PDB file of C-alpha atoms in Angstrom:
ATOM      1  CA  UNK T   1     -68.852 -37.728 121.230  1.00  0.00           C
ATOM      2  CA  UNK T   2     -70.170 -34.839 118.710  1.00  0.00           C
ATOM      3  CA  UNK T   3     -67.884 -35.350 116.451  1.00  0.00           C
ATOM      4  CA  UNK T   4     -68.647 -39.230 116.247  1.00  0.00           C
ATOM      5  CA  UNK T   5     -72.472 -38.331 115.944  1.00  0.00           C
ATOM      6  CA  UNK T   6     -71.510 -35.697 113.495  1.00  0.00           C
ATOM      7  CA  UNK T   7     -69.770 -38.338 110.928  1.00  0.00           C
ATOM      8  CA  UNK T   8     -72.820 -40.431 110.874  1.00  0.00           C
ATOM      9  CA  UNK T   9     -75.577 -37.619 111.018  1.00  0.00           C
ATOM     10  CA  UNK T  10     -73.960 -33.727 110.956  1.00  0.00           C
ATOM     11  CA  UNK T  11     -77.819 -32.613 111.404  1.00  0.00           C
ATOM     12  CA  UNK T  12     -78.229 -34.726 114.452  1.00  0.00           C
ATOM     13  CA  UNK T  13     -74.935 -33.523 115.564  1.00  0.00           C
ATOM     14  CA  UNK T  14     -75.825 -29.557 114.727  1.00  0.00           C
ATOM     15  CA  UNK T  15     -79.529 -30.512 116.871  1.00  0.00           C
ATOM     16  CA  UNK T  16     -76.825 -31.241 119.649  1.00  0.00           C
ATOM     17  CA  UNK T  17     -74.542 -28.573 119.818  1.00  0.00           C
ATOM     18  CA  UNK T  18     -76.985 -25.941 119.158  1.00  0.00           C
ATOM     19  CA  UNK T  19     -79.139 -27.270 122.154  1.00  0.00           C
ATOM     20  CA  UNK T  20     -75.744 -26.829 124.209  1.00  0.00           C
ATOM     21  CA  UNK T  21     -75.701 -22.981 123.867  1.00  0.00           C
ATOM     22  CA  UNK T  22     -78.521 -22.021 125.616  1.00  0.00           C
ATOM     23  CA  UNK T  23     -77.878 -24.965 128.138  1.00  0.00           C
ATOM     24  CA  UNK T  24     -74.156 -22.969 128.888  1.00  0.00           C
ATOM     25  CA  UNK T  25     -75.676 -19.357 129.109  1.00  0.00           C
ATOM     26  CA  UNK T  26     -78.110 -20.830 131.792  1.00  0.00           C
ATOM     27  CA  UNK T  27     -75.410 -22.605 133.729  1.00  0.00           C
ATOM     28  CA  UNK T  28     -73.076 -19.284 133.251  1.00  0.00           C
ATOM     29  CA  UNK T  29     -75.308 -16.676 133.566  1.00  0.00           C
ATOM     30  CA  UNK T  30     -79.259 -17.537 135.049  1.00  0.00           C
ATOM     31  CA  UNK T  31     -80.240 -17.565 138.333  1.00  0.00           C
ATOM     32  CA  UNK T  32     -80.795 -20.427 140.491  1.00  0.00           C
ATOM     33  CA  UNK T  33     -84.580 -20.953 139.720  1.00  0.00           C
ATOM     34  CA  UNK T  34     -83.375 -21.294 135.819  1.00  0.00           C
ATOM     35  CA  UNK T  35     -80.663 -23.438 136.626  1.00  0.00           C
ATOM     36  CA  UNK T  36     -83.006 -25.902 138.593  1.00  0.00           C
ATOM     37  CA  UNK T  37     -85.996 -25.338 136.499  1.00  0.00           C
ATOM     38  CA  UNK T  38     -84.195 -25.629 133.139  1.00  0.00           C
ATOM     39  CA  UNK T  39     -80.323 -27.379 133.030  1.00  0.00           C
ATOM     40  CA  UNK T  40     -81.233 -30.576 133.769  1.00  0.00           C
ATOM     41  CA  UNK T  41     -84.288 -31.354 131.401  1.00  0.00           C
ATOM     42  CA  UNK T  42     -82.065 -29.570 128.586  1.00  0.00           C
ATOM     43  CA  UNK T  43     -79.218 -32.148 129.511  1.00  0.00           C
ATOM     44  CA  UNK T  44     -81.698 -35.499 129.294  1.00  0.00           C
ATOM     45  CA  UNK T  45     -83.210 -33.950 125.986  1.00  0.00           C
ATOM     46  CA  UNK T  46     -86.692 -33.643 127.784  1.00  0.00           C
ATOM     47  CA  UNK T  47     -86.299 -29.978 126.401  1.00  0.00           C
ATOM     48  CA  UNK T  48     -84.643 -28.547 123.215  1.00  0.00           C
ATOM     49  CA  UNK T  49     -83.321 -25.090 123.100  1.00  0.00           C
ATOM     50  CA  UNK T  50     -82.393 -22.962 120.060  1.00  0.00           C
ATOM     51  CA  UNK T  51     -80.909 -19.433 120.091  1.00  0.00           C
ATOM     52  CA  UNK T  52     -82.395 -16.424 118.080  1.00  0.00           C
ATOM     53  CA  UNK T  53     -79.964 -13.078 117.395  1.00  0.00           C
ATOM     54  CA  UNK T  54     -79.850 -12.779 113.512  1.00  0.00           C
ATOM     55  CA  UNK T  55     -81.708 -10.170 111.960  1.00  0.00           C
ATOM     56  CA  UNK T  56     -82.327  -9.133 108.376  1.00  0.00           C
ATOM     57  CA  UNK T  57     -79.831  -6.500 108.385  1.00  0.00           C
ATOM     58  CA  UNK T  58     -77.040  -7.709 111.674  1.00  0.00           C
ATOM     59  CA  UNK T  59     -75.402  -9.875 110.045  1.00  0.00           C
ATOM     60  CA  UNK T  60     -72.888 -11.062 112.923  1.00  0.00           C
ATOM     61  CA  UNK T  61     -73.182  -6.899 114.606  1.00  0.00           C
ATOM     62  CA  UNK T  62     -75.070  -6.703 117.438  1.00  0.00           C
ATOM     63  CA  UNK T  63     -75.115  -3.210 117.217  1.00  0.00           C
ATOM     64  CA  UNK T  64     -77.524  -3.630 114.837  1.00  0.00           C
ATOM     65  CA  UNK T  65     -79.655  -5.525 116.256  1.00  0.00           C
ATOM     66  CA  UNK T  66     -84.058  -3.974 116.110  1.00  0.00           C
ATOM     67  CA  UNK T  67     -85.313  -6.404 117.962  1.00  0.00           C
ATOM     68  CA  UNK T  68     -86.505  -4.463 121.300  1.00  0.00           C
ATOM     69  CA  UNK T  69     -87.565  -5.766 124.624  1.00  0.00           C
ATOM     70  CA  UNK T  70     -89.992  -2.782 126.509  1.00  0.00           C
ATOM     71  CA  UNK T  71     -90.726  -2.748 130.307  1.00  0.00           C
ATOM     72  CA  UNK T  72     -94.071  -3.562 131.113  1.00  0.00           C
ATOM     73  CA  UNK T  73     -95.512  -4.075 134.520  1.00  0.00           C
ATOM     74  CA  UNK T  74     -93.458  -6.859 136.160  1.00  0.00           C
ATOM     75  CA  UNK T  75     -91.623  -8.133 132.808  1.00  0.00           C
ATOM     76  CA  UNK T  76     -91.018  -6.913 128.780  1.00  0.00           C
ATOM     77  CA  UNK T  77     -92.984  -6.647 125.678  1.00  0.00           C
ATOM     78  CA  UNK T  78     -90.763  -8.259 122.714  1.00  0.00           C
ATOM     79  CA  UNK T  79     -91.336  -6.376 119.229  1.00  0.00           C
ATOM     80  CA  UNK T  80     -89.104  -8.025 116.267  1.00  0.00           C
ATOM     81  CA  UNK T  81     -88.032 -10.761 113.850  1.00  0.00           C
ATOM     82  CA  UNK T  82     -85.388 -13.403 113.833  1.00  0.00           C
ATOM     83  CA  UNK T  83     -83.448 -15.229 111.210  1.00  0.00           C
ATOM     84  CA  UNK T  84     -82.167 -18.325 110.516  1.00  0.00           C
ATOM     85  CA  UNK T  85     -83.684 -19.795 113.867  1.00  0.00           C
ATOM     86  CA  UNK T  86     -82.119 -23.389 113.823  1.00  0.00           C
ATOM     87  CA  UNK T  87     -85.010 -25.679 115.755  1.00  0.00           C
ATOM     88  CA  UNK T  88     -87.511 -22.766 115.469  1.00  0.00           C
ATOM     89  CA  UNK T  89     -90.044 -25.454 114.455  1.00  0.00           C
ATOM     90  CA  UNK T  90     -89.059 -27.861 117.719  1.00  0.00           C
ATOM     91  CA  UNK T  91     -87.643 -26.120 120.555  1.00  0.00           C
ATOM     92  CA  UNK T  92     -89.239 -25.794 123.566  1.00  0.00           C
ATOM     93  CA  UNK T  93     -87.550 -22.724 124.602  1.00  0.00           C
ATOM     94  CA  UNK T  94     -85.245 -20.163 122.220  1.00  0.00           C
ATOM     95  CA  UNK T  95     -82.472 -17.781 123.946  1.00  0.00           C
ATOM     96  CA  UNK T  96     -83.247 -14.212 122.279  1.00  0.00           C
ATOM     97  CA  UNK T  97     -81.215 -11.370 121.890  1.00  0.00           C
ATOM     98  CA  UNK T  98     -82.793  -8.238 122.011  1.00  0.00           C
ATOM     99  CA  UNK T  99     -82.038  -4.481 122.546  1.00  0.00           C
ATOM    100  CA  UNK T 100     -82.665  -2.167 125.442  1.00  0.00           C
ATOM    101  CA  UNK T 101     -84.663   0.843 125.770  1.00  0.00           C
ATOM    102  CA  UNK T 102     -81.752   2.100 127.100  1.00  0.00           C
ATOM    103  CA  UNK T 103     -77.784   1.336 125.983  1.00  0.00           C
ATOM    104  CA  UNK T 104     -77.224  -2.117 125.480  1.00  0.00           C
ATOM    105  CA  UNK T 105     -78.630  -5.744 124.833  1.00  0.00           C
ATOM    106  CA  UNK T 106     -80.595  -8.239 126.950  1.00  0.00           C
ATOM    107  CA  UNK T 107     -80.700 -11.538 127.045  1.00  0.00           C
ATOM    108  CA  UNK T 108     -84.099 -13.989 127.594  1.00  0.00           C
ATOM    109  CA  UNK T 109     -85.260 -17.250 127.816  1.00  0.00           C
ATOM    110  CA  UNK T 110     -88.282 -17.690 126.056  1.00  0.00           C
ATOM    111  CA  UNK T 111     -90.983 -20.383 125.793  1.00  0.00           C
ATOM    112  CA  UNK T 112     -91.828 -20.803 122.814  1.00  0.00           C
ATOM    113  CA  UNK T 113     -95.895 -22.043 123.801  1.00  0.00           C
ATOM    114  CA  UNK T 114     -95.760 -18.165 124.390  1.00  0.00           C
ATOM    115  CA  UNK T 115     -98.463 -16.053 122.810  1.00  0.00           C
ATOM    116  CA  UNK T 116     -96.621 -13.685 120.070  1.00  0.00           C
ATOM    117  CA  UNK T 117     -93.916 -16.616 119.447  1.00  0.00           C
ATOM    118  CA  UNK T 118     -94.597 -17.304 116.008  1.00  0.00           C
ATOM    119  CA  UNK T 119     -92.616 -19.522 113.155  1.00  0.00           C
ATOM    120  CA  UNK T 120     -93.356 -18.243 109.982  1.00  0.00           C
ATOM    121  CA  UNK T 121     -91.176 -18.865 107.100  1.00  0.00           C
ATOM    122  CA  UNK T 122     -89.067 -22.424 106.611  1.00  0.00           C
ATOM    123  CA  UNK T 123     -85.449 -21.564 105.314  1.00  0.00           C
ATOM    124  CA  UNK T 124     -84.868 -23.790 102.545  1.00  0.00           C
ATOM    125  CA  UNK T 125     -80.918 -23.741 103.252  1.00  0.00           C
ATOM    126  CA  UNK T 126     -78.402 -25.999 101.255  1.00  0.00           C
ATOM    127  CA  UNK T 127     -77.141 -27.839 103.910  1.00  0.00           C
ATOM    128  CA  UNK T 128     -78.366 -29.320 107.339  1.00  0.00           C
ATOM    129  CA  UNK T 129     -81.853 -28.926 106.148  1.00  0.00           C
ATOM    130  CA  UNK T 130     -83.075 -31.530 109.175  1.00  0.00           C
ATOM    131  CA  UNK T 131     -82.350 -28.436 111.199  1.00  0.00           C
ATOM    132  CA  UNK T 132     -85.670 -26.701 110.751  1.00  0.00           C
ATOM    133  CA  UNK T 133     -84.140 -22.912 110.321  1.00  0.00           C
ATOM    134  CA  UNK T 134     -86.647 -20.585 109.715  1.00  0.00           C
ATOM    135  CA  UNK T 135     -87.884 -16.955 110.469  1.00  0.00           C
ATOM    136  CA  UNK T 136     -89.089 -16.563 113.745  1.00  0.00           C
ATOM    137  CA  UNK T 137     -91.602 -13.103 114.617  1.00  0.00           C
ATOM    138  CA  UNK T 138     -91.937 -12.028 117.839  1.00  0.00           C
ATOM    139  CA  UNK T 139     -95.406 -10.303 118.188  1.00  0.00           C
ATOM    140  CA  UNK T 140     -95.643  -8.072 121.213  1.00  0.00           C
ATOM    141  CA  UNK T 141     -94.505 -10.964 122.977  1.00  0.00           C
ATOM    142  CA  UNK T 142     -94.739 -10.703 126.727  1.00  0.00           C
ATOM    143  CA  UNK T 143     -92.164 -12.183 128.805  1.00  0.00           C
ATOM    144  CA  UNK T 144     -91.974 -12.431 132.898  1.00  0.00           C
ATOM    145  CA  UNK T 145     -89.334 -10.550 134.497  1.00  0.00           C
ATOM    146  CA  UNK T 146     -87.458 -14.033 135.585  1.00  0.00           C
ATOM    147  CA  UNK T 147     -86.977 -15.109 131.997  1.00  0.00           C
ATOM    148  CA  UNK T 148     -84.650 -12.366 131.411  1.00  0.00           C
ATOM    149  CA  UNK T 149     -81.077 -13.922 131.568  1.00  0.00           C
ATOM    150  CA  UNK T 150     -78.412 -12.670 134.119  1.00  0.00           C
ATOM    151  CA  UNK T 151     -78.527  -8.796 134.514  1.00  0.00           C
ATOM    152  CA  UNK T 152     -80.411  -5.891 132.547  1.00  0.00           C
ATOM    153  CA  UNK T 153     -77.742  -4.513 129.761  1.00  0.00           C
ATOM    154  CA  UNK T 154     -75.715  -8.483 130.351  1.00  0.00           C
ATOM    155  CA  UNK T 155     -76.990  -9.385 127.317  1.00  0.00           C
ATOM    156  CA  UNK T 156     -73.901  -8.587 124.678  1.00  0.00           C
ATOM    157  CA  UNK T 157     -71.451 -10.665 127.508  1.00  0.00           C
ATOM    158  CA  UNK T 158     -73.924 -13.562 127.276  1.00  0.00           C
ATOM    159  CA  UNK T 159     -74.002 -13.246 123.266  1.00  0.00           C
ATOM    160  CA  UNK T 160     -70.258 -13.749 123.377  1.00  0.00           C
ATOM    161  CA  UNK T 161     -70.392 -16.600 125.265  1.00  0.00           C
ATOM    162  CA  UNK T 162     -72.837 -18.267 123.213  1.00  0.00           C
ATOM    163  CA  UNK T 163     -71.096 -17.525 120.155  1.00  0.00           C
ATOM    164  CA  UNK T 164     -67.622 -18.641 121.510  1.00  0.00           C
ATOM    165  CA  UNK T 165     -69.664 -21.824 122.378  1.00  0.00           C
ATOM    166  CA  UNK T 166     -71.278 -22.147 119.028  1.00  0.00           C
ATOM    167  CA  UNK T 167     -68.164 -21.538 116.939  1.00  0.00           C
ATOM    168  CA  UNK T 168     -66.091 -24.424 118.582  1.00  0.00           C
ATOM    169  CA  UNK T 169     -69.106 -26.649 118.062  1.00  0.00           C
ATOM    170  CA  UNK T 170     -68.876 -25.845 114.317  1.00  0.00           C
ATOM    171  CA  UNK T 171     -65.424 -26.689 113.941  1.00  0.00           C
ATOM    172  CA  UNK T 172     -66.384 -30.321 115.326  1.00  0.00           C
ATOM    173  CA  UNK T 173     -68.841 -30.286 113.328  1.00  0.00           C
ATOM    174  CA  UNK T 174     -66.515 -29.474 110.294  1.00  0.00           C
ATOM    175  CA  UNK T 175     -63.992 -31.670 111.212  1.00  0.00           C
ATOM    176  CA  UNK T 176     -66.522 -34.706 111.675  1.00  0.00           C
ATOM    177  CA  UNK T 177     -67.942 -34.091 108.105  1.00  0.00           C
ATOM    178  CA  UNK T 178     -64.649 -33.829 106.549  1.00  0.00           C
ATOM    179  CA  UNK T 179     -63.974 -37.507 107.974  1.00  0.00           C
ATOM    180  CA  UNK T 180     -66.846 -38.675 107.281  1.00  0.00           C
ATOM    181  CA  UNK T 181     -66.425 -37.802 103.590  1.00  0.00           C
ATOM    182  CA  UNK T 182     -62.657 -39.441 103.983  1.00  0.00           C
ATOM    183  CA  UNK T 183     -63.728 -42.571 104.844  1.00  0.00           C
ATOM    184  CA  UNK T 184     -66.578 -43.142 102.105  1.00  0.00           C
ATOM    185  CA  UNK T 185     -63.790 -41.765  99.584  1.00  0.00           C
ATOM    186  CA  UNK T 186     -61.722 -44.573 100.885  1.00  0.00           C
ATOM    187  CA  UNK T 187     -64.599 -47.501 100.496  1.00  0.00           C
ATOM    188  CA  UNK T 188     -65.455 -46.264  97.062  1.00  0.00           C
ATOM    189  CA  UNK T 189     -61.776 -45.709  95.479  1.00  0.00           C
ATOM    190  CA  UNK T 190     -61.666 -49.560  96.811  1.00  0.00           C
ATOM    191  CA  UNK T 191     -64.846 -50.787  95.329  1.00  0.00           C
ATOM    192  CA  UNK T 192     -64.571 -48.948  91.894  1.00  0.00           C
ATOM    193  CA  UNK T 193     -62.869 -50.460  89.009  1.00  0.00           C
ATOM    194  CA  UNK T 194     -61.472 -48.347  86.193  1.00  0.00           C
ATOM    195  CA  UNK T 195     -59.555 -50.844  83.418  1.00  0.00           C
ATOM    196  CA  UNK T 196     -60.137 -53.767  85.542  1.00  0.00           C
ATOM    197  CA  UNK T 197     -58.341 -52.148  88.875  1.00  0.00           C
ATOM    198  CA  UNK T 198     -59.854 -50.280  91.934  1.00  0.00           C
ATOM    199  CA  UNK T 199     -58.966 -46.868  91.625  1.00  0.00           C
ATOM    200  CA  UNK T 200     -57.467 -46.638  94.983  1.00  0.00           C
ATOM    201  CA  UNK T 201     -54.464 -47.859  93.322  1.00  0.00           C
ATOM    202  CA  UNK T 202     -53.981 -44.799  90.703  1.00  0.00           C
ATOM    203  CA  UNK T 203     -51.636 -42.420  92.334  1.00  0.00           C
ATOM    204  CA  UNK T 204     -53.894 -39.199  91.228  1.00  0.00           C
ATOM    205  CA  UNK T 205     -56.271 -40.738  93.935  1.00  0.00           C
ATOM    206  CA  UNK T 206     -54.081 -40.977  96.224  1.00  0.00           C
ATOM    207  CA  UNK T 207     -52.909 -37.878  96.447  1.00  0.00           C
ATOM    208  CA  UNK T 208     -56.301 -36.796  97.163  1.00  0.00           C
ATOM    209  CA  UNK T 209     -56.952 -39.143  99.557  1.00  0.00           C
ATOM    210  CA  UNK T 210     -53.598 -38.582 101.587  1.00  0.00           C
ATOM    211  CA  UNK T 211     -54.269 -34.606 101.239  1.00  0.00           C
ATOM    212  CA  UNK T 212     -57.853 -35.156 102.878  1.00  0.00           C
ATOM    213  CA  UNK T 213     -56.251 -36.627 105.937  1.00  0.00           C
ATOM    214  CA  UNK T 214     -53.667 -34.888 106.484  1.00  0.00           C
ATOM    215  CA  UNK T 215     -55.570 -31.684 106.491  1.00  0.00           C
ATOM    216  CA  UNK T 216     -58.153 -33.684 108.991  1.00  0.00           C
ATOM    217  CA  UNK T 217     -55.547 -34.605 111.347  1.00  0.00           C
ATOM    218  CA  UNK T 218     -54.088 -30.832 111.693  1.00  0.00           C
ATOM    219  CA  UNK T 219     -57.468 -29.414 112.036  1.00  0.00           C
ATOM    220  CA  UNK T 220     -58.906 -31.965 115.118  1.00  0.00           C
ATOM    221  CA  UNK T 221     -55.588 -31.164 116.880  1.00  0.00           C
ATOM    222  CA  UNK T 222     -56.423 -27.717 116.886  1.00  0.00           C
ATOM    223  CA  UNK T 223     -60.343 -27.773 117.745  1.00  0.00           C
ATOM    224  CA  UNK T 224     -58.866 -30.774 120.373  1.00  0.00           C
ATOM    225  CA  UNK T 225     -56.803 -27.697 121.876  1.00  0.00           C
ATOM    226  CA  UNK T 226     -59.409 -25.269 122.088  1.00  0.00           C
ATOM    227  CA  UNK T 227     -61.647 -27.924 123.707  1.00  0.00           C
ATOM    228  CA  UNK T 228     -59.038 -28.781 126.107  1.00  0.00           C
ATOM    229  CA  UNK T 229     -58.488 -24.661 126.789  1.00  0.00           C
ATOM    230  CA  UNK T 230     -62.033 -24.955 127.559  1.00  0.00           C
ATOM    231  CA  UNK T 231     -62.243 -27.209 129.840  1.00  0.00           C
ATOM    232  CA  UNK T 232     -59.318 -25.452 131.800  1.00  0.00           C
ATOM    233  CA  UNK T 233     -61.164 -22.395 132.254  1.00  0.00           C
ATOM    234  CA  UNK T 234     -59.547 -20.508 129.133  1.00  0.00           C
ATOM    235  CA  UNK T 235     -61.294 -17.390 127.483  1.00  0.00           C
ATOM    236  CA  UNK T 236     -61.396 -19.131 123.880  1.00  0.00           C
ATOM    237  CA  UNK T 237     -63.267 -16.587 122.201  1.00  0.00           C
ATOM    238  CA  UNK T 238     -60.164 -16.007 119.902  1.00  0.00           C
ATOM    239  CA  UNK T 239     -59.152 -19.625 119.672  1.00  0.00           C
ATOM    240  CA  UNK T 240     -62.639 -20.609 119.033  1.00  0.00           C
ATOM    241  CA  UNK T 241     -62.703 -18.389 116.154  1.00  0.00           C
ATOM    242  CA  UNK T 242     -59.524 -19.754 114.799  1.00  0.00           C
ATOM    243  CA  UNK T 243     -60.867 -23.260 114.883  1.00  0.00           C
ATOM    244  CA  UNK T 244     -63.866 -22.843 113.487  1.00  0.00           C
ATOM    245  CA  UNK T 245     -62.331 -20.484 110.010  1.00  0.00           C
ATOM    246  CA  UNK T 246     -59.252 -23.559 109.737  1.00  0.00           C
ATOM    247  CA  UNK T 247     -61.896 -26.302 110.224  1.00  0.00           C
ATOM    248  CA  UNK T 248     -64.888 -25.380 107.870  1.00  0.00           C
ATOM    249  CA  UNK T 249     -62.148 -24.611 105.654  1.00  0.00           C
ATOM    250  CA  UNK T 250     -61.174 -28.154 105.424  1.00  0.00           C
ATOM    251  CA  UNK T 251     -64.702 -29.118 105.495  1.00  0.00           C
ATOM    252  CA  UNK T 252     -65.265 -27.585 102.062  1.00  0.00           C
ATOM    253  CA  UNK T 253     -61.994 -28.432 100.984  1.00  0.00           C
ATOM    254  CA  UNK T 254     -62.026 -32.196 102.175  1.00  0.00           C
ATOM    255  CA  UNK T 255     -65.195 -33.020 100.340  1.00  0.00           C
ATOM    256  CA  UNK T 256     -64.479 -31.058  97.702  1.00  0.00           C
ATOM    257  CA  UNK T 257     -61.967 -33.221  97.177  1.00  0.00           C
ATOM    258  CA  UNK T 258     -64.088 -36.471  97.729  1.00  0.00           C
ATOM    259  CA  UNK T 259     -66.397 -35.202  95.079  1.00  0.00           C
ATOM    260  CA  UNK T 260     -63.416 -35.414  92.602  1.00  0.00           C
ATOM    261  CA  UNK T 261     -62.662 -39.108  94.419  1.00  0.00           C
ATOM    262  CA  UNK T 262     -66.212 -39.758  93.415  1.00  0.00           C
ATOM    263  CA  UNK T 263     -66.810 -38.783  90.098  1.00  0.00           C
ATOM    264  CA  UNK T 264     -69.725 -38.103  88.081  1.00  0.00           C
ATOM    265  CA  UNK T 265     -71.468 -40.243  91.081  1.00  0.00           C
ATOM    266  CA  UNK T 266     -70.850 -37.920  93.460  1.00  0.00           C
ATOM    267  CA  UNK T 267     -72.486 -34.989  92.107  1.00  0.00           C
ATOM    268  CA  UNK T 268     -75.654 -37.403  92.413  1.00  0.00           C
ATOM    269  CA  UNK T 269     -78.059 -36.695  94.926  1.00  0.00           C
ATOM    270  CA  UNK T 270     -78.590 -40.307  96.220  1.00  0.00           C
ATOM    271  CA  UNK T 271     -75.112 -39.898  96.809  1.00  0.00           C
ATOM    272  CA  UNK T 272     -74.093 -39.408 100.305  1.00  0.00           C
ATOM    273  CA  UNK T 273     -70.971 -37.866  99.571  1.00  0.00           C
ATOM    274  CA  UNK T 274     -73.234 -34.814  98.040  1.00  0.00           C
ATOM    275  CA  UNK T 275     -74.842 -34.116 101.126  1.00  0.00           C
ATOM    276  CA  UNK T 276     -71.323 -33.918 102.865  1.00  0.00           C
ATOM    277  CA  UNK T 277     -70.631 -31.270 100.583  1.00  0.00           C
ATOM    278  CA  UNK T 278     -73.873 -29.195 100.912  1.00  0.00           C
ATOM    279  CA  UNK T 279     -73.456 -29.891 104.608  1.00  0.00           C
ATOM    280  CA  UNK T 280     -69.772 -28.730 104.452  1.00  0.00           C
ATOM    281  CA  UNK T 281     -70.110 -25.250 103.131  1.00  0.00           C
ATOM    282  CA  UNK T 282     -72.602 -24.347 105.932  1.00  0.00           C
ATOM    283  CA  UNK T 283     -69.915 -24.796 108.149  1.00  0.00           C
ATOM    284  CA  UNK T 284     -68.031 -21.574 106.891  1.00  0.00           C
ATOM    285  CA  UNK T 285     -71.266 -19.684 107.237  1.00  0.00           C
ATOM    286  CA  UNK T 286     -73.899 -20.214 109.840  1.00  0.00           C
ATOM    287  CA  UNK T 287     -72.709 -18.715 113.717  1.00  0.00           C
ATOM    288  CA  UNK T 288     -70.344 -16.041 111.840  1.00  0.00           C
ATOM    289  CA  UNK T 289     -68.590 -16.323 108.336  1.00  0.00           C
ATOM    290  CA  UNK T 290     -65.240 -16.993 107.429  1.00  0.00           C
ATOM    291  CA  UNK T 291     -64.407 -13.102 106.502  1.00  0.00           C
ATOM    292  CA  UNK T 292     -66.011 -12.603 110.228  1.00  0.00           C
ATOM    293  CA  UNK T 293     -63.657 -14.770 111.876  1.00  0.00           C
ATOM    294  CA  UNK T 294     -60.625 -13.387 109.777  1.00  0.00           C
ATOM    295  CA  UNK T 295     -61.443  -9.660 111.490  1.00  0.00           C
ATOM    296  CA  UNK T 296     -61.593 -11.352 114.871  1.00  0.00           C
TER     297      UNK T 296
END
């Protein structure tokens, strides 16, 4: 299903599969109030959830993370800034990342109505700009001891979870675009006319058009396999990262490739084909970069 939504709207898809993450840390990890409180207005969209754990200077270590949550009274105080907060401007709640006074990182679900929850800056990204990422600054933000997420110090198992999540819901997302960018190649190399024939029938385009699907058919039978490993029970955290670095690699490459199907038009921007390829190249960055996954 994402990767249908994905061809016709990757934005609506990313909405999607960024909402899922925090909706699998609370089924994996929260207690049975947040389960029954939160999982099932998350799963009819009656709330949207978002996850916050990059920092100016992490980058994808969450060693580095200087975001701290301080006991106080019966909960924490949350002192820090996020990055690149996908939904900042919409979700109803946002699962933060945060160090510990002590060793270690927690985990919380937080309301975003909260006092000290504040969106400040819009990040005027390439691609998937319908997703609202921004800068999110947490002001002394006070949060209740039951919206901290499965155990004090749990917070760097939960973080691997979510990312393992995240990453295979890229490579959908990758694969979905690259499609998508197949099939308008296809409809235009039929429709234009160079020396009185379509262009589909010049063999240079053809090429490019049976090197776009090929790559797209290797690449969903991988993310297929992690999905399937999933479902099984598998730890995926390695294949996960292997199908998101193959996939947003033939994202980029795919419509790369339908730019050259498309011309001069397709550097346009009423062109949908450029959006594809803005779209595309966020694929091998946001929830860890391709030289991240490579180290993995």
């Amino acid at each position: 299903a994402l990767e249908q939504i994905c061809q016709a709207s990757m934005t609506v898809g990313a909405i999607m599969a960024v909402n899922t993450v925090p909706e699998e840390a609370i089924f994996r990890f929260g207690s049975e109030e947040q389960k029954k409180t939160l999982l099932a207005p998350l799963a009819r969209g009656e709330l949207l959830g978002g996850i916050a754990f990059t920092e100016a200077e992490t980058g994808s270590d969450p060693e580095a993370i200087a975001t701290i949550a301080r006991k106080s009274g019966d909960g924490y105080v949350i002192t820090g800034q996020k990055h690149f907060v996908a939904l900042a401007p919409a979700a109803d709640l946002v699962l933060v990342f945060t160090k510990r006074e002590g060793k270690g990182l927690n985990a919380f679900v937080i309301d975003t109505s909260s006092p000290g929850y504040n969106v400040r800056e819009p990040c005027e990204t390439m691609g998937l700009r319908g997703l609202g990422t921004s800068v999110v600054y947490l002001d002394d933000l006070y949060v209740p001891q039951q919206n901290l997420l499965g155990e004090e110090g749990q917070g760097f198992e939960i973080l691997l979870e979510a990312i393992t999540l995240g990453r295979l819901g890229v490579a959908v997302e990758g694969i979905a675009v690259a499609q998508a960018a197949l099939e308008l190649s296809i409809d235009y190399a039929k429709q234009r006319k160079a020396l009185g024939k379509p262009i589909a029938r010049l063999p240079a385009i053809q090429w490019h058009l049976a090197e776009m699907a090929s790559r797209i058919e290797a690449g969903r039978w991988l993310v297929y396999r992690t999905a399937f490993l999933r479902d099984q029970g598998s730890d995926i955290k390695y294949e996960s990262s292997v199908a998101k670095l193959f996939a947003s690699q033939i994202a980029v490459e795919v419509t790369r490739m339908a730019m050259q199907v498309h011309g001069s038009y397709g550097t346009m921007k009423t062109m949908e084909v450029e959006r594809l390829y803005r779209d595309a190249k966020m694929t091998e960055i946001y929830v860890g970069i391709s030289e991240i996954q490579r180290n993995l």
